Amino acid sequence: MTDNNDAQAPAAEQPRQHQVGSYVDPAEQTALQTEQAAATRADRLLRLCEQLSRAGGTLDTGLRDMLAEVTAMEAAYLFADQMSYSETVLPEYRRTHRPSKGRGQNKTYGPELGKQAAINGAAAIMYGRALGIGMTQALQVIHNINGKSGIEARTMQALCEKAGVVFVFDPDNDGENATVGADRPGHRPVSSTWTMEHAEQRGYTSNPLYNSHPDEMLRAKALAECCRLIAPDVVLGLASTYEEIQLDADTFVQAPPAPSPTTSG
């Protein structure tokens, strides 16, 4: 005869176990899948590093460099994937970001980027690597809109100043024109002047920032042009600035102010 005191505890006190077909928290499932994917990529990265180490001098320089780039790309993706959950990176590298297009009543939003954010982030990191920009910084200063990468004029300025370029900003910038000069050891000095008329002819004034901050926008255009003229090796012939890729995508975001009109160096 069984003693009632020996009866099993009520089901509610039993450890909870998932049964087939039972509910699983989507957030927990997504986190688990992300961890598994990261572990797989980390394992692949380690194997690539081992292959690169073992290859030594058995591969020609070209193939060895390619393997090194693949390894770097895997590392970049791992880093970008983790940072895609952070608010410290640009919106286009966040999983929850919804890209927009158009303005006002015509503005539309696409779906959340999800994994695409990490892919975009990895590309930005690799691009930053070529420019000498660290991984975290790349995700903060290299913009990506509709697959096009660009950096702000002030980022161009910082890169060029590291290479010895000295910039001079004309203090008479009045919102109608801006002039920037640049000098670099071993190179001829250059200068660039941008006027509002010039900006209108190129279609840049469709950006509302030309109405609210005309002096800063014109100065940024002149500065970027000087960077390309005097240090193409530094900016690697960068075809687009952040402002230009915004124009192509017809989506405008308030950018940080351009450099103040002072003399550098």
PDB file of C-alpha atoms in Angstrom:
ATOM      1  CA  MET A   1       0.000   0.000   0.000  1.00  0.00           C
ATOM      2  CA  THR A   2       1.435   3.341  -1.030  1.00  0.00           C
ATOM      3  CA  ASP A   3       1.843   6.079   1.570  1.00  0.00           C
ATOM      4  CA  ASN A   4       0.322   9.381   0.449  1.00  0.00           C
ATOM      5  CA  ASN A   5       3.429  11.139   1.760  1.00  0.00           C
ATOM      6  CA  ASP A   6       5.474   9.320  -0.889  1.00  0.00           C
ATOM      7  CA  ALA A   7       3.312  10.538  -3.753  1.00  0.00           C
ATOM      8  CA  GLN A   8       5.033  12.450  -6.505  1.00  0.00           C
ATOM      9  CA  ALA A   9       5.122  16.238  -6.332  1.00  0.00           C
ATOM     10  CA  PRO A  10       2.520  18.101  -8.369  1.00  0.00           C
ATOM     11  CA  ALA A  11       3.378  18.530 -12.035  1.00  0.00           C
ATOM     12  CA  ALA A  12       3.773  22.251 -11.518  1.00  0.00           C
ATOM     13  CA  GLU A  13       6.807  21.620  -9.328  1.00  0.00           C
ATOM     14  CA  GLN A  14       8.514  19.347 -11.859  1.00  0.00           C
ATOM     15  CA  PRO A  15      11.351  20.810 -13.955  1.00  0.00           C
ATOM     16  CA  ARG A  16       9.983  22.359 -17.134  1.00  0.00           C
ATOM     17  CA  GLN A  17      10.969  20.538 -20.300  1.00  0.00           C
ATOM     18  CA  HIS A  18      10.225  21.388 -23.918  1.00  0.00           C
ATOM     19  CA  GLN A  19       8.174  18.746 -25.672  1.00  0.00           C
ATOM     20  CA  VAL A  20       7.902  18.264 -29.401  1.00  0.00           C
ATOM     21  CA  GLY A  21       5.627  20.973 -30.704  1.00  0.00           C
ATOM     22  CA  SER A  22       5.864  23.048 -27.518  1.00  0.00           C
ATOM     23  CA  TYR A  23       6.320  26.812 -27.658  1.00  0.00           C
ATOM     24  CA  VAL A  24       9.860  28.144 -27.922  1.00  0.00           C
ATOM     25  CA  ASP A  25      10.606  31.813 -27.360  1.00  0.00           C
ATOM     26  CA  PRO A  26      11.593  33.225 -30.815  1.00  0.00           C
ATOM     27  CA  ALA A  27      14.160  35.514 -29.179  1.00  0.00           C
ATOM     28  CA  GLU A  28      15.856  32.553 -27.476  1.00  0.00           C
ATOM     29  CA  GLN A  29      15.795  30.562 -30.700  1.00  0.00           C
ATOM     30  CA  THR A  30      17.304  33.460 -32.669  1.00  0.00           C
ATOM     31  CA  ALA A  31      20.027  33.938 -30.044  1.00  0.00           C
ATOM     32  CA  LEU A  32      20.878  30.226 -30.181  1.00  0.00           C
ATOM     33  CA  GLN A  33      21.060  30.250 -33.975  1.00  0.00           C
ATOM     34  CA  THR A  34      23.277  33.333 -33.873  1.00  0.00           C
ATOM     35  CA  GLU A  35      25.636  31.675 -31.380  1.00  0.00           C
ATOM     36  CA  GLN A  36      25.817  28.524 -33.517  1.00  0.00           C
ATOM     37  CA  ALA A  37      26.514  30.540 -36.678  1.00  0.00           C
ATOM     38  CA  ALA A  38      29.210  32.558 -34.894  1.00  0.00           C
ATOM     39  CA  ALA A  39      30.799  29.363 -33.577  1.00  0.00           C
ATOM     40  CA  THR A  40      30.843  27.900 -37.094  1.00  0.00           C
ATOM     41  CA  ARG A  41      32.462  31.002 -38.524  1.00  0.00           C
ATOM     42  CA  ALA A  42      34.960  31.173 -35.678  1.00  0.00           C
ATOM     43  CA  ASP A  43      35.926  27.559 -36.341  1.00  0.00           C
ATOM     44  CA  ARG A  44      36.308  28.306 -40.042  1.00  0.00           C
ATOM     45  CA  LEU A  45      38.467  31.330 -39.224  1.00  0.00           C
ATOM     46  CA  LEU A  46      40.752  29.231 -37.016  1.00  0.00           C
ATOM     47  CA  ARG A  47      41.112  26.629 -39.760  1.00  0.00           C
ATOM     48  CA  LEU A  48      41.949  29.324 -42.308  1.00  0.00           C
ATOM     49  CA  CYS A  49      44.594  30.722 -39.981  1.00  0.00           C
ATOM     50  CA  GLU A  50      46.072  27.249 -39.561  1.00  0.00           C
ATOM     51  CA  GLN A  51      46.127  26.736 -43.326  1.00  0.00           C
ATOM     52  CA  LEU A  52      47.832  30.070 -43.808  1.00  0.00           C
ATOM     53  CA  SER A  53      50.418  29.210 -41.154  1.00  0.00           C
ATOM     54  CA  ARG A  54      51.102  25.733 -42.576  1.00  0.00           C
ATOM     55  CA  ALA A  55      51.325  26.989 -46.152  1.00  0.00           C
ATOM     56  CA  GLY A  56      54.305  29.202 -45.343  1.00  0.00           C
ATOM     57  CA  GLY A  57      56.426  29.466 -48.415  1.00  0.00           C
ATOM     58  CA  THR A  58      54.705  26.664 -50.321  1.00  0.00           C
ATOM     59  CA  LEU A  59      52.184  29.068 -51.885  1.00  0.00           C
ATOM     60  CA  ASP A  60      53.052  31.841 -54.280  1.00  0.00           C
ATOM     61  CA  THR A  61      52.661  35.354 -52.949  1.00  0.00           C
ATOM     62  CA  GLY A  62      49.372  35.984 -54.747  1.00  0.00           C
ATOM     63  CA  LEU A  63      47.602  32.927 -53.363  1.00  0.00           C
ATOM     64  CA  ARG A  64      48.963  33.537 -49.880  1.00  0.00           C
ATOM     65  CA  ASP A  65      47.682  37.123 -49.958  1.00  0.00           C
ATOM     66  CA  MET A  66      44.277  35.915 -51.144  1.00  0.00           C
ATOM     67  CA  LEU A  67      44.050  33.431 -48.278  1.00  0.00           C
ATOM     68  CA  ALA A  68      45.033  36.170 -45.853  1.00  0.00           C
ATOM     69  CA  GLU A  69      42.240  38.391 -47.239  1.00  0.00           C
ATOM     70  CA  VAL A  70      39.694  35.594 -46.863  1.00  0.00           C
ATOM     71  CA  THR A  71      40.791  35.115 -43.266  1.00  0.00           C
ATOM     72  CA  ALA A  72      40.499  38.852 -42.636  1.00  0.00           C
ATOM     73  CA  MET A  73      37.021  38.866 -44.185  1.00  0.00           C
ATOM     74  CA  GLU A  74      35.862  36.077 -41.883  1.00  0.00           C
ATOM     75  CA  ALA A  75      37.202  37.978 -38.881  1.00  0.00           C
ATOM     76  CA  ALA A  76      35.500  41.161 -40.118  1.00  0.00           C
ATOM     77  CA  TYR A  77      32.161  39.386 -40.431  1.00  0.00           C
ATOM     78  CA  LEU A  78      32.414  37.917 -36.933  1.00  0.00           C
ATOM     79  CA  PHE A  79      33.135  41.357 -35.505  1.00  0.00           C
ATOM     80  CA  ALA A  80      30.417  43.106 -37.529  1.00  0.00           C
ATOM     81  CA  ASP A  81      27.887  40.438 -36.583  1.00  0.00           C
ATOM     82  CA  GLN A  82      28.435  41.052 -32.874  1.00  0.00           C
ATOM     83  CA  MET A  83      28.457  44.831 -33.306  1.00  0.00           C
ATOM     84  CA  SER A  84      25.179  44.709 -35.280  1.00  0.00           C
ATOM     85  CA  TYR A  85      23.368  44.461 -31.941  1.00  0.00           C
ATOM     86  CA  SER A  86      25.026  47.662 -30.703  1.00  0.00           C
ATOM     87  CA  GLU A  87      23.765  51.236 -30.872  1.00  0.00           C
ATOM     88  CA  THR A  88      27.341  52.519 -31.186  1.00  0.00           C
ATOM     89  CA  VAL A  89      27.606  51.734 -34.901  1.00  0.00           C
ATOM     90  CA  LEU A  90      25.994  53.545 -37.822  1.00  0.00           C
ATOM     91  CA  PRO A  91      22.332  52.621 -38.427  1.00  0.00           C
ATOM     92  CA  GLU A  92      23.121  50.777 -41.656  1.00  0.00           C
ATOM     93  CA  TYR A  93      25.155  48.238 -39.658  1.00  0.00           C
ATOM     94  CA  ARG A  94      22.411  47.451 -37.114  1.00  0.00           C
ATOM     95  CA  ARG A  95      20.180  44.403 -37.516  1.00  0.00           C
ATOM     96  CA  THR A  96      17.029  46.325 -36.599  1.00  0.00           C
ATOM     97  CA  HIS A  97      17.613  49.190 -39.032  1.00  0.00           C
ATOM     98  CA  ARG A  98      14.971  49.741 -41.714  1.00  0.00           C
ATOM     99  CA  PRO A  99      16.432  51.612 -44.711  1.00  0.00           C
ATOM    100  CA  SER A 100      14.331  54.505 -45.990  1.00  0.00           C
ATOM    101  CA  LYS A 101      13.961  56.071 -49.401  1.00  0.00           C
ATOM    102  CA  GLY A 102      12.421  59.370 -50.431  1.00  0.00           C
ATOM    103  CA  ARG A 103      11.300  62.296 -48.317  1.00  0.00           C
ATOM    104  CA  GLY A 104       8.174  63.639 -46.675  1.00  0.00           C
ATOM    105  CA  GLN A 105       4.962  61.865 -47.640  1.00  0.00           C
ATOM    106  CA  ASN A 106       6.855  59.853 -50.266  1.00  0.00           C
ATOM    107  CA  LYS A 107       9.228  58.366 -47.695  1.00  0.00           C
ATOM    108  CA  THR A 108       9.062  54.578 -47.505  1.00  0.00           C
ATOM    109  CA  TYR A 109      10.795  52.010 -45.301  1.00  0.00           C
ATOM    110  CA  GLY A 110      12.092  48.588 -46.189  1.00  0.00           C
ATOM    111  CA  PRO A 111      12.318  45.529 -43.922  1.00  0.00           C
ATOM    112  CA  GLU A 112      14.864  45.238 -41.123  1.00  0.00           C
ATOM    113  CA  LEU A 113      18.365  44.485 -42.384  1.00  0.00           C
ATOM    114  CA  GLY A 114      18.888  41.407 -40.205  1.00  0.00           C
ATOM    115  CA  LYS A 115      21.962  39.464 -41.312  1.00  0.00           C
ATOM    116  CA  GLN A 116      22.565  41.897 -44.167  1.00  0.00           C
ATOM    117  CA  ALA A 117      23.742  44.421 -41.560  1.00  0.00           C
ATOM    118  CA  ALA A 118      26.680  42.173 -40.650  1.00  0.00           C
ATOM    119  CA  ILE A 119      27.525  41.645 -44.332  1.00  0.00           C
ATOM    120  CA  ASN A 120      27.499  45.399 -44.944  1.00  0.00           C
ATOM    121  CA  GLY A 121      29.538  45.919 -41.786  1.00  0.00           C
ATOM    122  CA  ALA A 122      32.160  43.395 -42.865  1.00  0.00           C
ATOM    123  CA  ALA A 123      32.535  45.198 -46.198  1.00  0.00           C
ATOM    124  CA  ALA A 124      32.957  48.520 -44.375  1.00  0.00           C
ATOM    125  CA  ILE A 125      35.607  47.009 -42.107  1.00  0.00           C
ATOM    126  CA  MET A 126      37.552  45.655 -45.080  1.00  0.00           C
ATOM    127  CA  TYR A 127      37.296  49.007 -46.825  1.00  0.00           C
ATOM    128  CA  GLY A 128      38.455  50.748 -43.664  1.00  0.00           C
ATOM    129  CA  ARG A 129      41.350  48.306 -43.440  1.00  0.00           C
ATOM    130  CA  ALA A 130      42.575  49.514 -46.828  1.00  0.00           C
ATOM    131  CA  LEU A 131      42.302  53.119 -45.623  1.00  0.00           C
ATOM    132  CA  GLY A 132      44.051  52.406 -42.323  1.00  0.00           C
ATOM    133  CA  ILE A 133      40.893  52.725 -40.215  1.00  0.00           C
ATOM    134  CA  GLY A 134      40.264  50.353 -37.294  1.00  0.00           C
ATOM    135  CA  MET A 135      37.293  47.976 -37.168  1.00  0.00           C
ATOM    136  CA  THR A 136      35.180  49.815 -34.624  1.00  0.00           C
ATOM    137  CA  GLN A 137      35.878  53.186 -36.195  1.00  0.00           C
ATOM    138  CA  ALA A 138      35.040  51.861 -39.663  1.00  0.00           C
ATOM    139  CA  LEU A 139      31.538  50.981 -38.467  1.00  0.00           C
ATOM    140  CA  GLN A 140      31.185  54.564 -37.224  1.00  0.00           C
ATOM    141  CA  VAL A 141      32.596  56.629 -40.102  1.00  0.00           C
ATOM    142  CA  ILE A 142      32.192  54.596 -43.314  1.00  0.00           C
ATOM    143  CA  HIS A 143      28.633  54.940 -44.572  1.00  0.00           C
ATOM    144  CA  ASN A 144      26.809  52.434 -46.744  1.00  0.00           C
ATOM    145  CA  ILE A 145      23.642  53.415 -48.599  1.00  0.00           C
ATOM    146  CA  ASN A 146      22.153  51.099 -51.213  1.00  0.00           C
ATOM    147  CA  GLY A 147      25.432  49.229 -51.549  1.00  0.00           C
ATOM    148  CA  LYS A 148      27.603  52.326 -52.022  1.00  0.00           C
ATOM    149  CA  SER A 149      30.291  53.264 -49.524  1.00  0.00           C
ATOM    150  CA  GLY A 150      31.345  56.790 -48.672  1.00  0.00           C
ATOM    151  CA  ILE A 151      33.061  58.780 -45.953  1.00  0.00           C
ATOM    152  CA  GLU A 152      32.501  62.315 -44.740  1.00  0.00           C
ATOM    153  CA  ALA A 153      34.833  65.109 -45.780  1.00  0.00           C
ATOM    154  CA  ARG A 154      36.153  65.476 -42.244  1.00  0.00           C
ATOM    155  CA  THR A 155      37.184  61.788 -42.269  1.00  0.00           C
ATOM    156  CA  MET A 156      39.030  62.405 -45.532  1.00  0.00           C
ATOM    157  CA  GLN A 157      40.710  65.362 -43.859  1.00  0.00           C
ATOM    158  CA  ALA A 158      41.899  63.267 -40.909  1.00  0.00           C
ATOM    159  CA  LEU A 159      43.339  60.588 -43.185  1.00  0.00           C
ATOM    160  CA  CYS A 160      45.158  63.167 -45.308  1.00  0.00           C
ATOM    161  CA  GLU A 161      46.556  65.014 -42.302  1.00  0.00           C
ATOM    162  CA  LYS A 162      48.134  61.749 -41.145  1.00  0.00           C
ATOM    163  CA  ALA A 163      49.965  61.750 -44.485  1.00  0.00           C
ATOM    164  CA  GLY A 164      51.337  65.244 -43.865  1.00  0.00           C
ATOM    165  CA  VAL A 165      48.721  67.324 -45.676  1.00  0.00           C
ATOM    166  CA  VAL A 166      48.096  70.806 -44.245  1.00  0.00           C
ATOM    167  CA  PHE A 167      44.728  72.413 -44.973  1.00  0.00           C
ATOM    168  CA  VAL A 168      43.910  76.120 -44.953  1.00  0.00           C
ATOM    169  CA  PHE A 169      40.272  77.231 -44.750  1.00  0.00           C
ATOM    170  CA  ASP A 170      39.306  80.653 -46.094  1.00  0.00           C
ATOM    171  CA  PRO A 171      37.690  82.583 -43.206  1.00  0.00           C
ATOM    172  CA  ASP A 172      35.554  84.578 -45.675  1.00  0.00           C
ATOM    173  CA  ASN A 173      33.184  81.668 -46.240  1.00  0.00           C
ATOM    174  CA  ASP A 174      29.797  83.431 -46.312  1.00  0.00           C
ATOM    175  CA  GLY A 175      27.377  80.671 -47.263  1.00  0.00           C
ATOM    176  CA  GLU A 176      27.617  81.540 -50.958  1.00  0.00           C
ATOM    177  CA  ASN A 177      31.153  80.266 -51.579  1.00  0.00           C
ATOM    178  CA  ALA A 178      33.912  78.359 -49.776  1.00  0.00           C
ATOM    179  CA  THR A 179      37.604  77.990 -50.547  1.00  0.00           C
ATOM    180  CA  VAL A 180      39.977  75.398 -49.113  1.00  0.00           C
ATOM    181  CA  GLY A 181      43.695  75.125 -49.805  1.00  0.00           C
ATOM    182  CA  ALA A 182      45.990  72.139 -49.208  1.00  0.00           C
ATOM    183  CA  ASP A 183      49.741  71.624 -49.176  1.00  0.00           C
ATOM    184  CA  ARG A 184      51.782  68.428 -48.874  1.00  0.00           C
ATOM    185  CA  PRO A 185      55.536  67.885 -48.842  1.00  0.00           C
ATOM    186  CA  GLY A 186      56.709  66.857 -52.301  1.00  0.00           C
ATOM    187  CA  HIS A 187      53.498  67.986 -53.997  1.00  0.00           C
ATOM    188  CA  ARG A 188      52.250  71.183 -55.551  1.00  0.00           C
ATOM    189  CA  PRO A 189      49.740  73.089 -53.414  1.00  0.00           C
ATOM    190  CA  VAL A 190      46.133  72.837 -54.536  1.00  0.00           C
ATOM    191  CA  SER A 191      42.949  74.749 -53.792  1.00  0.00           C
ATOM    192  CA  SER A 192      39.254  74.341 -54.444  1.00  0.00           C
ATOM    193  CA  THR A 193      36.389  76.820 -54.426  1.00  0.00           C
ATOM    194  CA  TRP A 194      32.739  75.799 -54.327  1.00  0.00           C
ATOM    195  CA  THR A 195      29.878  78.257 -54.806  1.00  0.00           C
ATOM    196  CA  MET A 196      26.156  77.811 -54.277  1.00  0.00           C
ATOM    197  CA  GLU A 197      25.696  78.224 -58.023  1.00  0.00           C
ATOM    198  CA  HIS A 198      28.162  75.394 -58.603  1.00  0.00           C
ATOM    199  CA  ALA A 199      26.293  73.188 -56.121  1.00  0.00           C
ATOM    200  CA  GLU A 200      22.964  73.948 -57.805  1.00  0.00           C
ATOM    201  CA  GLN A 201      24.361  73.022 -61.229  1.00  0.00           C
ATOM    202  CA  ARG A 202      25.532  69.674 -59.866  1.00  0.00           C
ATOM    203  CA  GLY A 203      22.184  68.972 -58.208  1.00  0.00           C
ATOM    204  CA  TYR A 204      23.508  69.000 -54.643  1.00  0.00           C
ATOM    205  CA  THR A 205      21.105  71.638 -53.354  1.00  0.00           C
ATOM    206  CA  SER A 206      18.253  69.111 -53.323  1.00  0.00           C
ATOM    207  CA  ASN A 207      19.841  68.130 -50.014  1.00  0.00           C
ATOM    208  CA  PRO A 208      18.007  70.267 -47.410  1.00  0.00           C
ATOM    209  CA  LEU A 209      21.261  70.792 -45.498  1.00  0.00           C
ATOM    210  CA  TYR A 210      22.256  73.293 -48.195  1.00  0.00           C
ATOM    211  CA  ASN A 211      19.433  75.504 -46.930  1.00  0.00           C
ATOM    212  CA  SER A 212      20.112  75.057 -43.213  1.00  0.00           C
ATOM    213  CA  HIS A 213      23.955  74.850 -43.250  1.00  0.00           C
ATOM    214  CA  PRO A 214      25.157  76.224 -46.627  1.00  0.00           C
ATOM    215  CA  ASP A 215      28.597  77.317 -45.386  1.00  0.00           C
ATOM    216  CA  GLU A 216      29.376  73.893 -43.912  1.00  0.00           C
ATOM    217  CA  MET A 217      28.161  72.001 -46.983  1.00  0.00           C
ATOM    218  CA  LEU A 218      30.140  74.128 -49.444  1.00  0.00           C
ATOM    219  CA  ARG A 219      33.231  73.862 -47.262  1.00  0.00           C
ATOM    220  CA  ALA A 220      32.868  70.071 -47.147  1.00  0.00           C
ATOM    221  CA  LYS A 221      32.686  69.896 -50.969  1.00  0.00           C
ATOM    222  CA  ALA A 222      35.818  72.032 -51.372  1.00  0.00           C
ATOM    223  CA  LEU A 223      37.622  70.019 -48.708  1.00  0.00           C
ATOM    224  CA  ALA A 224      36.794  66.667 -50.329  1.00  0.00           C
ATOM    225  CA  GLU A 225      37.965  67.931 -53.714  1.00  0.00           C
ATOM    226  CA  CYS A 226      41.290  69.060 -52.226  1.00  0.00           C
ATOM    227  CA  CYS A 227      41.773  65.634 -50.627  1.00  0.00           C
ATOM    228  CA  ARG A 228      41.291  63.889 -53.968  1.00  0.00           C
ATOM    229  CA  LEU A 229      43.642  66.288 -55.738  1.00  0.00           C
ATOM    230  CA  ILE A 230      46.556  66.259 -53.317  1.00  0.00           C
ATOM    231  CA  ALA A 231      46.316  62.776 -51.770  1.00  0.00           C
ATOM    232  CA  PRO A 232      44.648  60.288 -54.153  1.00  0.00           C
ATOM    233  CA  ASP A 233      46.896  57.593 -52.706  1.00  0.00           C
ATOM    234  CA  VAL A 234      45.434  58.220 -49.251  1.00  0.00           C
ATOM    235  CA  VAL A 235      41.734  58.263 -50.137  1.00  0.00           C
ATOM    236  CA  LEU A 236      42.331  55.578 -52.787  1.00  0.00           C
ATOM    237  CA  GLY A 237      40.470  57.480 -55.476  1.00  0.00           C
ATOM    238  CA  LEU A 238      37.294  57.391 -53.375  1.00  0.00           C
ATOM    239  CA  ALA A 239      34.494  58.098 -55.827  1.00  0.00           C
ATOM    240  CA  SER A 240      31.771  59.085 -53.389  1.00  0.00           C
ATOM    241  CA  THR A 241      31.430  61.139 -50.246  1.00  0.00           C
ATOM    242  CA  TYR A 242      28.629  60.482 -47.784  1.00  0.00           C
ATOM    243  CA  GLU A 243      26.680  63.419 -49.201  1.00  0.00           C
ATOM    244  CA  GLU A 244      26.940  62.097 -52.764  1.00  0.00           C
ATOM    245  CA  ILE A 245      25.623  58.629 -51.968  1.00  0.00           C
ATOM    246  CA  GLN A 246      22.737  60.227 -50.063  1.00  0.00           C
ATOM    247  CA  LEU A 247      21.835  62.143 -53.220  1.00  0.00           C
ATOM    248  CA  ASP A 248      21.908  58.979 -55.320  1.00  0.00           C
ATOM    249  CA  ALA A 249      19.602  57.248 -52.844  1.00  0.00           C
ATOM    250  CA  ASP A 250      17.386  60.339 -52.373  1.00  0.00           C
ATOM    251  CA  THR A 251      17.603  59.877 -48.624  1.00  0.00           C
ATOM    252  CA  PHE A 252      19.035  62.604 -46.443  1.00  0.00           C
ATOM    253  CA  VAL A 253      20.217  62.209 -42.871  1.00  0.00           C
ATOM    254  CA  GLN A 254      21.409  64.980 -40.588  1.00  0.00           C
ATOM    255  CA  ALA A 255      25.193  64.680 -40.621  1.00  0.00           C
ATOM    256  CA  PRO A 256      27.649  66.016 -38.019  1.00  0.00           C
ATOM    257  CA  PRO A 257      28.932  69.544 -38.763  1.00  0.00           C
ATOM    258  CA  ALA A 258      31.807  69.984 -41.181  1.00  0.00           C
ATOM    259  CA  PRO A 259      35.251  71.149 -39.960  1.00  0.00           C
ATOM    260  CA  SER A 260      35.379  74.725 -38.703  1.00  0.00           C
ATOM    261  CA  PRO A 261      37.084  77.315 -40.948  1.00  0.00           C
ATOM    262  CA  THR A 262      40.450  77.305 -39.220  1.00  0.00           C
ATOM    263  CA  THR A 263      43.984  76.606 -40.359  1.00  0.00           C
ATOM    264  CA  SER A 264      45.227  73.058 -39.764  1.00  0.00           C
ATOM    265  CA  GLY A 265      48.759  72.117 -38.973  1.00  0.00           C
TER     266      GLY A 265
END
